[in-house]
Amino acid sequence: MTHARILVEGGRIVDPASGFDGTGALCIADGVVVSVGTRPDGFEADRRIDASGQIVCPGFIDLCARLREPGQEHKGSIASESAAAAAGGVTTLCCPPDTAPVIDTPAVVKLLNERAEQAGTVRVLPVGALTRGLNGTDLSEMYALKRAGCLALGNADRPLAHPLVLRRALEYAASFDLVVVFRPEDPWLRSEGCVHEGVVSSRLGLPGIPETAETVAVAQALPLIEQTGVRAHFGQLSSGRAVEMIAEARARGVRVSADVAVHHLYLTESDVDGFDALCHCRPPFRTRSDREALRAAVADGRISAVCSDHQPHEPDAKLDVFPETEPGLSSLETLLPLMWGLAAEGRLALSDAIARLTVGPAAILGLASGRLAPGAPADVCVFDPAVSWVPAQGEWLSAGRNTPFWARALSGRVTATLLGGRPVYLR
Amino acid sequence: MSTAAPADIQLDASGRLRHFLTVEGLNRELLVRIMDTAESFASVTAQNVKKVPLLRGKTVVNLFFENSTRTRTTFELAAKRLSADVLNINIATSATSKGESLLDTIRNLEAMHVDMFVVRHAQSGAAHFIARHVAPHISVLNAGDGRHAHPTQAMLDVFTIRRCKGGFAGLKVAIVGDILHSRVARSEIWALNALGVDEVRVVAPKTLLPAHVESLGVVPYHDLSEGLRDVDVVIMLRLQLERMGSAFIPSEHEYFQRFGLTGRRLEKAKSDVIVMHPGPINRGIEIDSAIADGPRSVILQQVTHGIAVRMAVMSMTMRAGSDMEAAA
């Protein structure tokens, strides 16, 4: 049950939205934030959370995490993946529409919302399908999806048939002020590719996905975004060049934003060497200079959100010859340590790292959350930056064990997650 | 993250071949040892009684997920001449109808107490995957995985070059054709560079060269006459005819015009040049019949050498495997 009054005490509170950064108390009552940094006179807590030496920040907003339900319950469930989200400090997540059935009707949105509420550990924002059944040709009933609660629409990783469908879809979505989410990848240039086309793919003889699969898709979409005036978001970028193209358009006033999956800030094409299927990811890990460009863009805000791009798999999905394995990483539980790692190395300011996980993604979706303001829902993450830990059996909550960070030392770990003032994860 | 160099998995603790998956990462000394061992078997196979008892009582499984006649046959002959029992399994795979998983197939064969897998598969990395998951006493030989590697073909090619040229120092070698899709080319490039040739060239239109091809240790050419200038060895690759449908080249005719090996083009090479081809050849598409059958061609010697080289690799890996078994 909800603890009526919670006092998170002794922690360093970092709220990028307000610029607050200081040690003090965070007071919560009836699910909302009462005060930040100070304890109002007469505030008596029913429950205290000791955050000494730890960092207290808004709960994370993850723009892309697959829960595998409905349709792929052998990979994960809303219950298992919501628990993983809570353990990762994530309090709101967007799930892409490529479920089975596809999120292209209010009924599927409702189903997801109900099951997420039952699980009760994370707010789930279903991203609606841009085309019916993600078929790439017929527009979905976008207005109905919006009424059902979708803030954004996309076609997951499925292509649209041709530029005219794209134009119509963007125009129609713009009519209802829906955000359109792109995972830019030209299907023809990707072809049967499974890794970055470069030095490593040439050596291993693995079919490559050229950087141009991403940049050509971005180049095709940008003029139509500009023409239609739609709010557009490019998710899970993999190349430095695509970041530049989007930043240039944004500087011209085009309403575009971008995110990157956290593991693209770490892994490169070299990590697939030895045919390591745990590093089979789509988009693929590219060169070191791409990784450095992505890191720089996250640091300076050209990339304003970092997501998990969580894709849990059953073990068999990765137990095959590399090109036959399924791409994707189980990554909700490594989101915070990897982001903290960049801040700890001095690659970006702590408040910027937290902003990319909170107010950054909130702004992309037009959400008021992602901040610790008096009166706002108390979605809170507390993490211990000093803890060193190793992802291991028994403590891993996602049904998917598919992470290359398995058994690797990470630093920074979530110790408490509050959702609307309710502790949903405590360790 | 996992940065296991390919050499790690195919060598045992004392640096001997346990599996033969790729030439990449193997040192010159080991490659020379394979050729020397093959040399000793080459004399055996030329005798009347062609069998030696090195693999008596062992079971070799030719596990072919992709069709092949020549490679499978020479592996089979090599195993039989080493007195092994040989089982041929052809598994036609299609991406749409996946039957038993690859790992299940391997587990079932392991349960029949086999000793060696010779694997051909349409996907790069198949032999590595199997080697990583088999029981420790089983050796895996890569008979071609996707575009990645075909190490026994590369070894029989360098063995042929050594027999014809006496060594590798100072040699210029041109590999001509579809480098992009060629596992043979990738393995040859590693072997030739490890053995210290002067230069490896690749000759093809850009559509048939992999990205950053120079990083493999080769010099690219898009003009065959230029690429053949002063070379000692020409290795022609088979052009897969289905490449026309995928816009890699416009037509067989144009390909032969620009990249087909003719007598006139071969004049650019050294006078004692040898012409090689892993087969099967497309006469009139990548090579003129007169060249394929001519005095510079060593194509049929390559086939003969294939048996000796495969015997060498089988006996070497099985020795390392037996020791592991004894230790266990």
Tab-separated table of C-alpha atoms in Angstrom, chain B:
chain	number	residue	atom	x	y	z
B	1	MET	CA	33.527	-7.287	-24.642
B	2	SER	CA	34.496	-10.831	-25.512
B	3	THR	CA	37.632	-10.225	-27.473
B	4	ALA	CA	38.666	-13.858	-27.865
B	5	ALA	CA	40.981	-13.792	-30.838
B	6	PRO	CA	39.968	-16.424	-33.362
B	7	ALA	CA	43.245	-18.230	-32.760
B	8	ASP	CA	42.392	-18.916	-29.115
B	9	ILE	CA	39.545	-21.269	-29.816
B	10	GLN	CA	41.341	-23.342	-32.432
B	11	LEU	CA	44.593	-23.893	-30.590
B	12	ASP	CA	45.182	-26.018	-27.506
B	13	ALA	CA	47.257	-24.924	-24.530
B	14	SER	CA	50.495	-25.959	-26.228
B	15	GLY	CA	49.646	-24.072	-29.399
B	16	ARG	CA	48.648	-27.080	-31.510
B	17	LEU	CA	45.636	-27.176	-33.805
B	18	ARG	CA	42.562	-28.405	-31.996
B	19	HIS	CA	40.064	-27.153	-34.556
B	20	PHE	CA	40.726	-25.666	-37.957
B	21	LEU	CA	38.291	-22.807	-38.357
B	22	THR	CA	40.188	-19.967	-39.980
B	23	VAL	CA	43.688	-19.080	-41.115
B	24	GLU	CA	43.405	-15.757	-39.304
B	25	GLY	CA	45.597	-15.680	-36.245
B	26	LEU	CA	47.696	-18.728	-37.172
B	27	ASN	CA	51.416	-18.077	-37.407
B	28	ARG	CA	53.703	-18.856	-40.278
B	29	GLU	CA	55.326	-21.748	-38.433
B	30	LEU	CA	52.023	-23.562	-38.045
B	31	LEU	CA	51.068	-22.972	-41.667
B	32	VAL	CA	54.423	-24.360	-42.765
B	33	ARG	CA	53.893	-27.389	-40.523
B	34	ILE	CA	50.536	-28.038	-42.201
B	35	MET	CA	52.194	-27.859	-45.615
B	36	ASP	CA	55.081	-30.101	-44.530
B	37	THR	CA	52.646	-32.673	-43.160
B	38	ALA	CA	50.646	-32.460	-46.388
B	39	GLU	CA	53.864	-33.046	-48.317
B	40	SER	CA	54.398	-36.336	-46.478
B	41	PHE	CA	50.828	-37.403	-47.266
B	42	ALA	CA	51.139	-36.381	-50.908
B	43	SER	CA	53.606	-39.198	-51.400
B	44	VAL	CA	51.276	-41.644	-49.641
B	45	THR	CA	48.376	-40.809	-51.904
B	46	ALA	CA	50.539	-41.343	-54.962
B	47	GLN	CA	51.366	-44.910	-53.897
B	48	ASN	CA	49.459	-48.047	-54.772
B	49	VAL	CA	48.321	-48.684	-51.228
B	50	LYS	CA	46.922	-45.308	-50.281
B	51	LYS	CA	45.897	-45.867	-46.666
B	52	VAL	CA	47.633	-44.997	-43.446
B	53	PRO	CA	46.192	-46.029	-40.066
B	54	LEU	CA	46.422	-42.683	-38.255
B	55	LEU	CA	42.682	-42.269	-37.734
B	56	ARG	CA	41.737	-45.936	-37.406
B	57	GLY	CA	38.717	-46.338	-35.145
B	58	LYS	CA	37.807	-42.657	-35.418
B	59	THR	CA	34.558	-41.402	-36.874
B	60	VAL	CA	34.532	-38.316	-39.054
B	61	VAL	CA	31.206	-36.651	-39.827
B	62	ASN	CA	30.925	-34.550	-42.952
B	63	LEU	CA	28.186	-32.184	-41.888
B	64	PHE	CA	27.156	-30.233	-44.957
B	65	PHE	CA	24.431	-27.626	-44.648
B	66	GLU	CA	25.249	-26.391	-48.120
B	67	ASN	CA	25.804	-28.387	-51.274
B	68	SER	CA	29.303	-29.242	-52.323
B	69	THR	CA	30.776	-32.022	-54.390
B	70	ARG	CA	34.470	-31.365	-54.595
B	71	THR	CA	35.122	-30.280	-51.033
B	72	ARG	CA	33.000	-33.020	-49.504
B	73	THR	CA	34.539	-35.679	-51.716
B	74	THR	CA	38.116	-34.689	-50.958
B	75	PHE	CA	37.394	-34.528	-47.216
B	76	GLU	CA	35.810	-37.975	-47.465
B	77	LEU	CA	38.782	-39.399	-49.349
B	78	ALA	CA	41.207	-37.758	-46.935
B	79	ALA	CA	39.428	-39.321	-43.947
B	80	LYS	CA	39.257	-42.732	-45.602
B	81	ARG	CA	42.939	-42.656	-46.499
B	82	LEU	CA	43.615	-42.026	-42.843
B	83	SER	CA	41.491	-45.145	-42.113
B	84	ALA	CA	38.662	-43.266	-40.385
B	85	ASP	CA	35.000	-44.183	-40.656
B	86	VAL	CA	33.137	-41.465	-42.518
B	87	LEU	CA	29.558	-40.385	-42.217
B	88	ASN	CA	28.140	-37.945	-44.757
B	89	ILE	CA	25.206	-35.855	-43.667
B	90	ASN	CA	23.628	-33.347	-45.980
B	91	ILE	CA	21.154	-31.041	-44.379
B	92	ALA	CA	19.405	-28.726	-46.760
B	93	THR	CA	18.473	-25.632	-44.831
B	94	SER	CA	16.167	-22.868	-45.751
B	95	ALA	CA	15.610	-19.731	-43.762
B	96	THR	CA	11.849	-20.211	-43.863
B	97	SER	CA	11.489	-23.788	-42.688
B	98	LYS	CA	13.791	-24.245	-39.768
B	99	GLY	CA	13.717	-27.752	-38.449
B	100	GLU	CA	15.900	-28.999	-35.647
B	101	SER	CA	18.191	-26.345	-34.265
B	102	LEU	CA	21.850	-26.512	-35.199
B	103	LEU	CA	22.776	-27.159	-31.587
B	104	ASP	CA	20.349	-30.087	-31.372
B	105	THR	CA	21.836	-31.596	-34.519
B	106	ILE	CA	25.286	-31.348	-32.984
B	107	ARG	CA	24.158	-32.827	-29.654
B	108	ASN	CA	22.571	-35.803	-31.417
B	109	LEU	CA	25.692	-36.555	-33.409
B	110	GLU	CA	27.852	-36.155	-30.316
B	111	ALA	CA	25.708	-38.783	-28.635
B	112	MET	CA	26.800	-41.189	-31.375
B	113	HIS	CA	30.411	-40.807	-30.179
B	114	VAL	CA	31.893	-39.204	-33.236
B	115	ASP	CA	35.349	-37.641	-33.193
B	116	MET	CA	35.402	-34.942	-35.826
B	117	PHE	CA	33.004	-32.643	-37.598
B	118	VAL	CA	33.771	-31.309	-41.040
B	119	VAL	CA	31.297	-28.471	-41.396
B	120	ARG	CA	30.055	-26.478	-44.330
B	121	HIS	CA	27.364	-23.883	-43.730
B	122	ALA	CA	25.916	-20.944	-45.635
B	123	GLN	CA	26.367	-18.544	-42.702
B	124	SER	CA	29.566	-16.930	-41.514
B	125	GLY	CA	30.551	-18.065	-38.047
B	126	ALA	CA	28.979	-21.539	-38.210
B	127	ALA	CA	32.196	-23.446	-37.589
B	128	HIS	CA	33.123	-21.160	-34.686
B	129	PHE	CA	29.686	-21.628	-33.191
B	130	ILE	CA	29.928	-25.408	-33.384
B	131	ALA	CA	33.502	-25.458	-32.076
B	132	ARG	CA	32.414	-23.412	-29.092
B	133	HIS	CA	29.651	-25.855	-28.223
B	134	VAL	CA	31.009	-29.341	-28.970
B	135	ALA	CA	32.364	-31.787	-26.423
B	136	PRO	CA	36.042	-31.142	-25.749
B	137	HIS	CA	37.365	-34.248	-27.521
B	138	ILE	CA	35.699	-33.384	-30.841
B	139	SER	CA	37.611	-31.461	-33.496
B	140	VAL	CA	35.832	-29.150	-35.894
B	141	LEU	CA	37.153	-28.488	-39.382
B	142	ASN	CA	35.695	-25.606	-41.309
B	143	ALA	CA	34.852	-26.657	-44.858
B	144	GLY	CA	33.468	-23.216	-45.646
B	145	ASP	CA	31.225	-20.900	-43.607
B	146	GLY	CA	29.302	-18.207	-45.441
B	147	ARG	CA	31.637	-15.523	-46.682
B	148	HIS	CA	33.981	-15.965	-43.757
B	149	ALA	CA	36.560	-18.686	-44.203
B	150	HIS	CA	37.539	-21.770	-46.141
B	151	PRO	CA	40.872	-22.522	-44.535
B	152	THR	CA	41.617	-25.924	-46.104
B	153	GLN	CA	41.081	-24.439	-49.563
B	154	ALA	CA	43.511	-21.644	-48.718
B	155	MET	CA	46.047	-24.159	-47.420
B	156	LEU	CA	45.830	-26.314	-50.520
B	157	ASP	CA	46.297	-23.177	-52.606
B	158	VAL	CA	49.421	-22.073	-50.762
B	159	PHE	CA	50.634	-25.681	-50.804
B	160	THR	CA	50.251	-25.624	-54.591
B	161	ILE	CA	52.060	-22.294	-54.805
B	162	ARG	CA	54.915	-23.626	-52.676
B	163	ARG	CA	55.233	-26.716	-54.876
B	164	CYS	CA	55.284	-24.608	-58.044
B	165	LYS	CA	57.323	-21.654	-56.834
B	166	GLY	CA	59.427	-23.152	-54.082
B	167	GLY	CA	58.478	-20.494	-51.558
B	168	PHE	CA	56.652	-17.241	-50.994
B	169	ALA	CA	59.241	-14.490	-50.670
B	170	GLY	CA	58.968	-11.897	-53.413
B	171	LEU	CA	55.768	-13.292	-54.929
B	172	LYS	CA	52.977	-11.078	-56.193
B	173	VAL	CA	49.578	-12.751	-56.138
B	174	ALA	CA	46.392	-11.472	-57.752
B	175	ILE	CA	43.007	-12.756	-56.619
B	176	VAL	CA	40.427	-11.927	-59.251
B	177	GLY	CA	36.654	-11.886	-59.005
B	178	ASP	CA	33.931	-11.809	-56.386
B	179	ILE	CA	35.994	-11.026	-53.295
B	180	LEU	CA	32.960	-9.690	-51.417
B	181	HIS	CA	31.204	-13.039	-51.160
B	182	SER	CA	34.326	-15.199	-51.149
B	183	ARG	CA	35.390	-17.156	-48.085
B	184	VAL	CA	38.203	-18.584	-50.208
B	185	ALA	CA	39.645	-15.134	-50.853
B	186	ARG	CA	39.509	-14.144	-47.176
B	187	SER	CA	41.370	-17.270	-46.097
B	188	GLU	CA	43.902	-16.989	-48.920
B	189	ILE	CA	44.675	-13.391	-48.001
B	190	TRP	CA	45.490	-14.370	-44.407
B	191	ALA	CA	47.594	-17.325	-45.517
B	192	LEU	CA	49.547	-15.466	-48.211
B	193	ASN	CA	50.318	-12.538	-45.945
B	194	ALA	CA	51.308	-14.787	-43.042
B	195	LEU	CA	53.655	-16.692	-45.350
B	196	GLY	CA	55.295	-13.464	-46.419
B	197	VAL	CA	54.437	-12.893	-50.064
B	198	ASP	CA	55.437	-9.532	-51.470
B	199	GLU	CA	51.969	-8.345	-52.388
B	200	VAL	CA	48.391	-9.595	-52.529
B	201	ARG	CA	46.151	-7.835	-55.025
B	202	VAL	CA	42.437	-8.142	-55.396
B	203	VAL	CA	40.891	-7.354	-58.763
B	204	ALA	CA	37.167	-6.714	-59.093
B	205	PRO	CA	34.603	-3.991	-59.689
B	206	LYS	CA	33.787	-2.081	-56.499
B	207	THR	CA	30.472	-3.913	-56.164
B	208	LEU	CA	32.345	-7.159	-55.558
B	209	LEU	CA	34.887	-5.830	-53.048
B	210	PRO	CA	34.144	-5.622	-49.302
B	211	ALA	CA	34.221	-2.298	-47.447
B	212	HIS	CA	37.713	-1.116	-46.456
B	213	VAL	CA	39.216	-3.998	-48.397
B	214	GLU	CA	42.731	-2.572	-47.900
B	215	SER	CA	42.386	-3.331	-44.192
B	216	LEU	CA	42.576	-7.027	-45.076
B	217	GLY	CA	46.123	-6.489	-46.291
B	218	VAL	CA	45.578	-6.256	-50.028
B	219	VAL	CA	45.888	-3.725	-52.832
B	220	PRO	CA	42.667	-3.317	-54.817
B	221	TYR	CA	42.530	-2.989	-58.610
B	222	HIS	CA	39.537	-2.397	-60.840
B	223	ASP	CA	41.404	-3.133	-64.046
B	224	LEU	CA	42.496	-6.703	-64.720
B	225	SER	CA	45.382	-5.856	-67.039
B	226	GLU	CA	46.807	-3.499	-64.430
B	227	GLY	CA	46.199	-5.976	-61.628
B	228	LEU	CA	47.988	-8.782	-63.483
B	229	ARG	CA	51.118	-6.790	-64.233
B	230	ASP	CA	54.180	-8.781	-63.094
B	231	VAL	CA	52.256	-11.195	-60.905
B	232	ASP	CA	53.563	-14.693	-60.197
B	233	VAL	CA	50.218	-16.231	-59.289
B	234	VAL	CA	46.680	-15.546	-60.485
B	235	ILE	CA	43.819	-16.954	-58.477
B	236	MET	CA	40.516	-16.720	-60.303
B	237	LEU	CA	37.316	-16.926	-58.263
B	238	ARG	CA	34.057	-18.382	-59.409
B	239	LEU	CA	31.406	-15.828	-60.279
B	240	GLN	CA	28.105	-16.860	-58.747
B	241	LEU	CA	25.654	-16.386	-61.585
B	242	GLU	CA	22.885	-15.212	-59.246
B	243	ARG	CA	24.935	-12.045	-58.607
B	244	MET	CA	23.604	-10.649	-61.878
B	245	GLY	CA	20.090	-10.549	-60.474
B	246	SER	CA	21.230	-8.530	-57.457
B	247	ALA	CA	22.809	-5.695	-59.443
B	248	PHE	CA	26.394	-6.567	-58.604
B	249	ILE	CA	27.325	-6.755	-62.285
B	250	PRO	CA	25.385	-5.942	-65.460
B	251	SER	CA	25.984	-9.126	-67.457
B	252	GLU	CA	28.248	-12.128	-67.948
B	253	HIS	CA	29.363	-10.591	-71.197
B	254	GLU	CA	30.503	-7.325	-69.680
B	255	TYR	CA	32.125	-9.135	-66.766
B	256	PHE	CA	34.179	-11.307	-69.100
B	257	GLN	CA	35.102	-8.213	-71.120
B	258	ARG	CA	36.562	-6.488	-68.073
B	259	PHE	CA	37.526	-9.250	-65.652
B	260	GLY	CA	37.705	-12.486	-67.643
B	261	LEU	CA	41.125	-14.115	-67.809
B	262	THR	CA	42.292	-14.374	-71.417
B	263	GLY	CA	45.633	-15.194	-72.995
B	264	ARG	CA	46.234	-11.567	-73.863
B	265	ARG	CA	45.652	-10.335	-70.369
B	266	LEU	CA	47.820	-13.083	-68.930
B	267	GLU	CA	50.749	-11.746	-70.979
B	268	LYS	CA	50.958	-8.874	-68.497
B	269	ALA	CA	51.922	-11.332	-65.795
B	270	LYS	CA	55.336	-12.913	-65.352
B	271	SER	CA	56.164	-15.508	-67.963
B	272	ASP	CA	56.169	-18.305	-65.396
B	273	VAL	CA	52.847	-17.245	-63.874
B	274	ILE	CA	50.577	-20.003	-62.568
B	275	VAL	CA	46.797	-19.830	-62.857
B	276	MET	CA	44.661	-21.220	-60.065
B	277	HIS	CA	40.940	-21.591	-59.481
B	278	PRO	CA	39.135	-23.202	-56.518
B	279	GLY	CA	36.480	-24.576	-58.899
B	280	PRO	CA	33.988	-25.222	-60.188
B	281	ILE	CA	34.955	-22.984	-63.104
B	282	ASN	CA	32.633	-21.016	-65.377
B	283	ARG	CA	34.342	-21.281	-68.738
B	284	GLY	CA	33.940	-18.114	-70.753
B	285	ILE	CA	32.682	-16.094	-67.800
B	286	GLU	CA	35.670	-15.686	-65.534
B	287	ILE	CA	38.235	-17.704	-67.463
B	288	ASP	CA	38.909	-18.590	-71.069
B	289	SER	CA	38.937	-22.357	-71.700
B	290	ALA	CA	42.315	-22.130	-73.353
B	291	ILE	CA	43.764	-20.737	-70.136
B	292	ALA	CA	41.959	-23.146	-67.829
B	293	ASP	CA	43.298	-26.090	-69.829
B	294	GLY	CA	46.584	-24.465	-70.791
B	295	PRO	CA	50.142	-24.912	-69.586
B	296	ARG	CA	49.988	-22.181	-66.924
B	297	SER	CA	46.963	-23.774	-65.241
B	298	VAL	CA	47.464	-25.786	-62.042
B	299	ILE	CA	43.744	-26.165	-61.378
B	300	LEU	CA	43.744	-29.972	-61.342
B	301	GLN	CA	46.867	-30.118	-59.181
B	302	GLN	CA	44.958	-28.039	-56.667
B	303	VAL	CA	42.326	-30.766	-56.499
B	304	THR	CA	44.930	-33.462	-55.947
B	305	HIS	CA	46.642	-31.384	-53.261
B	306	GLY	CA	43.323	-30.890	-51.549
B	307	ILE	CA	43.359	-34.477	-50.339
B	308	ALA	CA	46.873	-34.300	-48.873
B	309	VAL	CA	46.203	-30.981	-47.164
B	310	ARG	CA	42.966	-32.249	-45.641
B	311	MET	CA	44.721	-35.394	-44.450
B	312	ALA	CA	47.329	-33.188	-42.826
B	313	VAL	CA	44.820	-31.013	-41.012
B	314	MET	CA	42.735	-34.013	-39.928
B	315	SER	CA	45.714	-35.852	-38.494
B	316	MET	CA	47.052	-32.750	-36.738
B	317	THR	CA	43.780	-31.777	-35.082
B	318	MET	CA	42.965	-35.351	-34.148
B	319	ARG	CA	46.289	-35.682	-32.394
B	320	ALA	CA	45.596	-32.612	-30.299
B	321	GLY	CA	42.068	-33.914	-29.643
B	322	SER	CA	43.276	-37.390	-28.549
B	323	ASP	CA	45.624	-35.823	-26.045
B	324	MET	CA	42.760	-33.828	-24.597
B	325	GLU	CA	40.719	-36.978	-24.291
B	326	ALA	CA	43.544	-38.812	-22.564
B	327	ALA	CA	44.003	-35.926	-20.167
B	328	ALA	CA	40.291	-35.835	-19.316
